[in-house]
Coordinates of N, CA and C in Angstrom, one line a residue:
X1 N -1.5 30.1 -4.8 CA -2.6 29.2 -5.1 C -2.3 27.8 -4.6
X2 N -1.1 27.3 -4.9 CA -0.7 25.9 -4.5 C -0.9 25.8 -3.0
X3 N -0.4 26.8 -2.3 CA -0.5 26.7 -0.8 C -2.0 26.5 -0.4
X4 N -2.9 27.2 -1.0 CA -4.3 27.1 -0.7 C -4.8 25.7 -1.0
X5 N -4.5 25.2 -2.2 CA -4.9 23.8 -2.6 C -4.3 22.8 -1.6
X6 N -3.0 23.0 -1.3 CA -2.3 22.0 -0.4 C -3.0 22.1 1.0
X7 N -3.3 23.3 1.5 CA -4.0 23.4 2.7 C -5.3 22.7 2.7
X8 N -6.1 22.9 1.6 CA -7.4 22.2 1.5 C -7.2 20.7 1.5
X9 N -6.2 20.2 0.9 CA -6.0 18.7 0.9 C -5.3 18.2 2.1
X10 N -5.0 19.1 3.0 CA -4.3 18.7 4.3 C -2.9 18.2 4.0
X11 N -2.2 18.8 3.0 CA -0.9 18.4 2.7 C 0.2 19.2 3.4
X12 N -0.2 20.2 4.1 CA 0.8 21.1 4.8 C 1.4 20.3 5.9
X13 N 2.7 20.5 6.2 CA 3.3 19.8 7.3 C 2.5 20.1 8.6
X14 N 2.4 19.0 9.4 CA 1.7 19.1 10.6 C 0.2 19.0 10.4
X15 N -0.3 18.9 9.2 CA -1.8 18.8 9.0 C -2.2 17.4 8.8
X16 N -1.3 16.5 8.6 CA -1.7 15.1 8.3 C -2.1 14.4 9.7
X17 N -3.1 13.6 9.6 CA -3.6 12.8 10.7 C -2.9 11.5 10.7
X18 N -3.0 10.8 11.9 CA -2.4 9.4 11.9 C -3.1 8.5 10.8
X19 N -4.3 8.7 10.5 CA -5.0 7.9 9.5 C -4.5 8.3 8.1
X20 N -4.1 9.6 7.9 CA -3.5 10.0 6.6 C -2.2 9.2 6.5
X21 N -1.4 9.2 7.5 CA -0.1 8.5 7.5 C -0.2 7.1 7.2
X22 N -1.2 6.4 7.8 CA -1.4 5.0 7.6 C -1.8 4.8 6.1
X23 N -2.7 5.6 5.6 CA -3.1 5.5 4.2 C -1.9 5.7 3.3
X24 N -1.1 6.7 3.5 CA 0.0 7.0 2.7 C 1.0 5.8 2.7
X25 N 1.3 5.3 3.9 CA 2.3 4.2 4.1 C 1.7 3.0 3.4
X26 N 0.5 2.7 3.5 CA -0.1 1.5 2.9 C -0.1 1.7 1.3
X27 N -0.4 2.9 0.9 CA -0.4 3.1 -0.6 C 1.0 3.0 -1.1
X28 N 2.0 3.5 -0.4 CA 3.4 3.4 -0.9 C 3.9 2.0 -1.0
X29 N 3.5 1.1 0.0 CA 3.8 -0.3 -0.1 C 3.1 -1.0 -1.3
X30 N 1.8 -0.6 -1.5 CA 1.1 -1.2 -2.6 C 1.8 -0.8 -3.9
X31 N 2.2 0.5 -4.0 CA 2.9 0.9 -5.2 C 4.2 0.2 -5.4
X32 N 4.9 -0.1 -4.3 CA 6.2 -0.8 -4.3 C 6.0 -2.2 -4.9
X33 N 5.0 -2.9 -4.5 CA 4.7 -4.2 -5.0 C 4.3 -4.2 -6.4
X34 N 3.4 -3.2 -6.7 CA 2.9 -3.0 -8.1 C 4.0 -2.8 -9.1
X35 N 5.0 -2.0 -8.7 CA 6.1 -1.6 -9.7 C 7.3 -2.6 -9.6
X36 N 7.2 -3.6 -8.7 CA 8.4 -4.4 -8.6 C 8.8 -5.2 -9.8
X37 N 7.8 -5.5 -10.7 CA 8.1 -6.2 -11.9 C 8.3 -5.2 -13.1
X38 N 8.4 -3.9 -12.8 CA 8.6 -2.9 -13.8 C 7.4 -2.5 -14.6
X39 N 6.2 -3.0 -14.3 CA 5.0 -2.7 -15.0 C 3.9 -2.5 -14.0
X40 N 3.5 -1.2 -13.9 CA 2.4 -0.8 -13.0 C 1.1 -0.8 -13.9
X41 N 0.5 -2.0 -14.0 CA -0.6 -2.2 -15.0 C -1.9 -1.4 -14.6
X42 N -2.7 -1.2 -15.5 CA -4.0 -0.6 -15.3 C -4.8 -1.4 -14.3
X43 N -4.8 -2.7 -14.3 CA -5.5 -3.6 -13.4 C -5.0 -3.4 -12.0
X44 N -3.6 -3.3 -11.9 CA -3.0 -3.1 -10.5 C -3.4 -1.8 -10.0
X45 N -3.4 -0.7 -10.8 CA -3.7 0.6 -10.4 C -5.2 0.6 -9.9
X46 N -6.1 0.0 -10.7 CA -7.5 0.0 -10.3 C -7.7 -0.7 -9.0
X47 N -7.0 -1.8 -8.8 CA -7.2 -2.6 -7.6 C -6.6 -1.9 -6.4
X48 N -5.5 -1.2 -6.6 CA -4.9 -0.4 -5.6 C -5.8 0.7 -5.1
X49 N -6.4 1.4 -6.1 CA -7.4 2.5 -5.7 C -8.6 2.0 -5.0
X50 N -9.1 0.9 -5.4 CA -10.2 0.2 -4.7 C -9.8 -0.2 -3.3
X51 N -8.6 -0.7 -3.2 CA -8.1 -1.1 -1.8 C -8.1 0.1 -0.9
X52 N -7.6 1.2 -1.4 CA -7.6 2.4 -0.6 C -9.0 2.9 -0.2
X53 N -9.9 2.9 -1.2 CA -11.2 3.4 -0.9 C -11.9 2.5 0.1
X54 N -11.8 1.2 0.0 CA -12.4 0.2 0.9 C -11.8 0.3 2.3
X55 N -10.5 0.2 2.3 CA -9.7 0.1 3.6 C -9.9 1.4 4.4
X56 N -9.8 2.5 3.8 CA -9.8 3.8 4.5 C -11.1 4.6 4.4
X57 N -12.1 4.0 3.8 CA -13.4 4.7 3.7 C -13.4 6.1 3.0
X58 N -12.6 6.2 2.0 CA -12.5 7.4 1.3 C -13.0 7.3 -0.1
X59 N -13.3 8.5 -0.7 CA -13.8 8.5 -2.1 C -12.7 8.3 -3.1
X60 N -13.0 8.0 -4.4 CA -12.1 7.7 -5.4 C -11.1 8.9 -5.6
X61 N -11.6 10.1 -5.5 CA -10.7 11.3 -5.7 C -9.6 11.3 -4.7
X62 N -10.0 11.1 -3.4 CA -9.1 11.1 -2.3 C -8.1 10.0 -2.5
X63 N -8.5 8.8 -2.9 CA -7.6 7.7 -3.1 C -6.6 8.1 -4.2
X64 N -7.1 8.7 -5.3 CA -6.2 9.2 -6.3 C -5.1 10.1 -5.8
X65 N -5.5 11.1 -4.9 CA -4.6 12.0 -4.3 C -3.5 11.3 -3.5
X66 N -4.0 10.3 -2.7 CA -3.1 9.6 -1.8 C -2.1 8.8 -2.7
X67 N -2.6 8.2 -3.8 CA -1.8 7.4 -4.7 C -0.7 8.3 -5.3
X68 N -1.1 9.5 -5.7 CA -0.1 10.4 -6.3 C 1.0 10.8 -5.3
X69 N 0.6 11.0 -4.0 CA 1.6 11.3 -3.0 C 2.4 10.1 -2.7
X70 N 1.8 8.9 -2.6 CA 2.5 7.7 -2.3 C 3.5 7.4 -3.4
X71 N 3.2 7.6 -4.7 CA 4.2 7.3 -5.7 C 5.4 8.2 -5.6
X72 N 5.2 9.5 -5.2 CA 6.3 10.4 -5.0 C 7.1 10.0 -3.8
X73 N 6.5 9.6 -2.7 CA 7.2 9.2 -1.5 C 8.0 7.9 -1.8
X74 N 7.3 7.0 -2.5 CA 8.0 5.7 -2.8 C 9.2 5.9 -3.6
X75 N 9.1 6.8 -4.6 CA 10.2 7.0 -5.5 C 11.4 7.7 -4.8
X76 N 11.1 8.4 -3.7 CA 12.2 9.1 -3.0 C 12.7 8.2 -1.8
X77 N 12.0 7.2 -1.4 CA 12.4 6.4 -0.3 C 13.7 5.6 -0.5
X78 N 14.5 5.5 0.5 CA 15.7 4.7 0.4 C 15.5 3.3 0.9
X79 N 14.4 3.1 1.6 CA 14.0 1.7 2.0 C 12.5 1.6 2.3
X80 N 12.1 0.4 2.5 CA 10.7 0.2 2.8 C 10.4 0.5 4.3
X81 N 11.5 0.5 5.1 CA 11.3 0.6 6.5 C 10.5 1.8 7.0
X82 N 10.6 2.9 6.3 CA 9.9 4.1 6.8 C 8.4 3.9 6.7
X83 N 7.9 3.1 5.7 CA 6.5 2.8 5.6 C 6.1 1.6 6.5
X84 N 6.9 0.6 6.5 CA 6.5 -0.6 7.4 C 6.6 -0.2 8.8
X85 N 7.5 0.6 9.2 CA 7.6 1.0 10.6 C 6.3 1.7 11.1
X86 N 5.7 2.6 10.3 CA 4.5 3.3 10.6 C 3.4 2.3 10.8
X87 N 3.2 1.3 9.9 CA 2.2 0.4 10.0 C 2.4 -0.6 11.1
X88 N 3.6 -1.1 11.3 CA 3.9 -2.0 12.4 C 3.6 -1.4 13.8
X89 N 3.9 -0.1 13.9 CA 3.7 0.6 15.1 C 2.2 0.8 15.4
X90 N 1.5 1.1 14.4 CA 0.1 1.6 14.6 C -1.0 0.5 14.5
X91 N -0.6 -0.6 13.8 CA -1.7 -1.6 13.6 C -1.4 -2.9 14.4
X92 N -2.5 -3.6 14.7 CA -2.3 -4.9 15.4 C -2.1 -6.0 14.3
X93 N -1.9 -7.2 14.8 CA -1.5 -8.3 13.9 C -2.6 -8.5 12.8
X94 N -3.8 -8.5 13.2 CA -4.9 -8.7 12.2 C -4.9 -7.6 11.2
X95 N -4.7 -6.4 11.6 CA -4.7 -5.3 10.6 C -3.5 -5.4 9.7
X96 N -2.3 -5.8 10.2 CA -1.2 -6.0 9.4 C -1.4 -7.1 8.4
X97 N -2.0 -8.1 8.8 CA -2.4 -9.2 7.9 C -3.3 -8.7 6.8
X98 N -4.2 -7.8 7.2 CA -5.1 -7.2 6.2 C -4.3 -6.4 5.1
X99 N -3.3 -5.7 5.6 CA -2.4 -5.0 4.6 C -1.7 -6.0 3.7
X100 N -1.3 -7.1 4.2 CA -0.7 -8.2 3.3 C -1.8 -8.7 2.4
X101 N -3.0 -8.8 2.8 CA -4.1 -9.2 1.9 C -4.2 -8.2 0.7
X102 N -4.2 -6.9 1.1 CA -4.3 -5.9 0.0 C -3.1 -6.0 -0.9
X103 N -1.9 -6.3 -0.4 CA -0.7 -6.4 -1.2 C -0.9 -7.6 -2.2
X104 N -1.4 -8.7 -1.7 CA -1.7 -9.8 -2.6 C -2.7 -9.5 -3.7
X105 N -3.8 -8.8 -3.3 CA -4.8 -8.4 -4.2 C -4.2 -7.6 -5.4
X106 N -3.4 -6.7 -5.0 CA -2.8 -5.8 -6.1 C -1.8 -6.6 -6.9
X107 N -0.9 -7.4 -6.3 CA 0.1 -8.2 -7.0 C -0.6 -9.1 -8.0
X108 N -1.7 -9.7 -7.6 CA -2.4 -10.7 -8.5 C -3.4 -10.1 -9.4
X109 N -3.6 -8.8 -9.3 CA -4.7 -8.1 -10.1 C -4.5 -8.3 -11.6
X110 N -3.3 -8.4 -12.1 CA -3.1 -8.6 -13.5 C -2.9 -10.0 -13.9
X111 N -3.4 -10.9 -13.1 CA -3.3 -12.4 -13.3 C -1.9 -12.9 -13.6
X112 N -1.0 -12.2 -13.0 CA 0.4 -12.6 -13.2 C 1.2 -12.2 -11.9
X113 N 1.9 -13.2 -11.4 CA 2.8 -12.9 -10.2 C 4.2 -13.1 -10.6
X114 N 4.9 -12.0 -10.7 CA 6.3 -12.0 -11.1 C 7.1 -12.3 -9.8
X115 N 8.3 -12.9 -10.0 CA 9.2 -13.2 -8.8 C 9.5 -11.9 -8.1
X116 N 9.7 -10.8 -8.8 CA 10.1 -9.6 -8.1 C 8.9 -9.1 -7.2
X117 N 7.7 -9.2 -7.7 CA 6.5 -8.9 -6.9 C 6.5 -9.8 -5.6
X118 N 6.6 -11.1 -5.9 CA 6.5 -12.0 -4.7 C 7.6 -11.7 -3.7
X119 N 8.8 -11.4 -4.2 CA 9.9 -11.2 -3.2 C 9.7 -9.9 -2.5
X120 N 9.2 -8.8 -3.2 CA 8.9 -7.5 -2.5 C 7.8 -7.8 -1.5
X121 N 6.8 -8.5 -1.8 CA 5.7 -8.8 -0.9 C 6.2 -9.6 0.3
X122 N 7.1 -10.6 0.1 CA 7.6 -11.3 1.2 C 8.4 -10.5 2.2
X123 N 9.2 -9.6 1.6 CA 10.0 -8.7 2.4 C 9.1 -7.7 3.2
X124 N 8.1 -7.2 2.6 CA 7.2 -6.3 3.3 C 6.5 -7.0 4.4
X125 N 6.0 -8.2 4.1 CA 5.2 -9.0 5.1 C 6.1 -9.2 6.3
X126 N 7.4 -9.6 6.1 CA 8.3 -9.8 7.1 C 8.5 -8.6 8.0
X127 N 8.7 -7.5 7.3 CA 8.9 -6.2 8.1 C 7.7 -5.8 8.9
X128 N 6.5 -6.3 8.4 CA 5.3 -6.0 9.2 C 5.0 -7.0 10.3
X129 N 5.9 -8.0 10.4 CA 5.8 -9.0 11.4 C 4.7 -10.1 11.1
X130 N 4.4 -10.3 9.8 CA 3.5 -11.3 9.4 C 4.4 -12.5 9.0
X131 N 4.0 -13.7 9.6 CA 4.8 -14.9 9.4 C 4.7 -15.4 7.9
X132 N 5.7 -16.1 7.5 CA 5.6 -16.7 6.2 C 4.4 -17.6 6.0
X133 N 4.0 -18.3 7.0 CA 2.9 -19.2 7.0 C 1.6 -18.4 6.8
X134 N 1.5 -17.3 7.5 CA 0.3 -16.4 7.3 C 0.3 -15.8 6.0
X135 N 1.5 -15.4 5.5 CA 1.6 -14.7 4.2 C 1.1 -15.7 3.1
X136 N 1.5 -16.9 3.1 CA 1.1 -17.9 2.1 C -0.4 -18.2 2.3
X137 N -0.9 -18.4 3.5 CA -2.3 -18.6 3.7 C -3.1 -17.5 3.1
X138 N -2.7 -16.3 3.4 CA -3.5 -15.1 2.8 C -3.4 -15.1 1.3
X139 N -2.3 -15.5 0.7 CA -2.2 -15.6 -0.7 C -3.2 -16.6 -1.3
X140 N -3.3 -17.7 -0.7 CA -4.2 -18.8 -1.1 C -5.6 -18.3 -1.0
X141 N -5.9 -17.6 0.1 CA -7.3 -17.0 0.3 C -7.6 -16.0 -0.8
X142 N -6.7 -15.2 -1.1 CA -6.9 -14.2 -2.2 C -7.1 -14.9 -3.6
X143 N -6.3 -15.9 -3.8 CA -6.4 -16.7 -5.0 C -7.7 -17.6 -5.1
X144 N -8.3 -17.7 -4.0 CA -9.5 -18.5 -3.9 C -9.3 -20.0 -3.8
X145 N -8.1 -20.3 -3.3 CA -7.7 -21.8 -3.2 C -8.0 -22.3 -1.8

């Protein structure tokens, strides 16, 4: 039965599309930033799910499935590189900056920015090829400054 459910969800090896991989990599990075302070708050989770639905044009159920897979992949990952490599390879600079915008939205969702979250976000932005100046500009835009 699990095989049929997995097949339906497109989880079998070789069944994922490039868009699935982009969504999964994005979600894993969002999870990484959310959990960097040791607290994946309800506000961060809700913002993360909304970011996935808006960015990838998927429904809430699909976003939840991607989040579940991303949490598992993020927990098993030995580095951020496997996720950032996918995004850096497939996205142009504007799209990578949009990922950084999503990261800021999630990090700031609980009205608290922990140093661990800020450092994780800075590292991810650097691996995506987003300059420190652009990262800070995007932060201020998200904060409404």
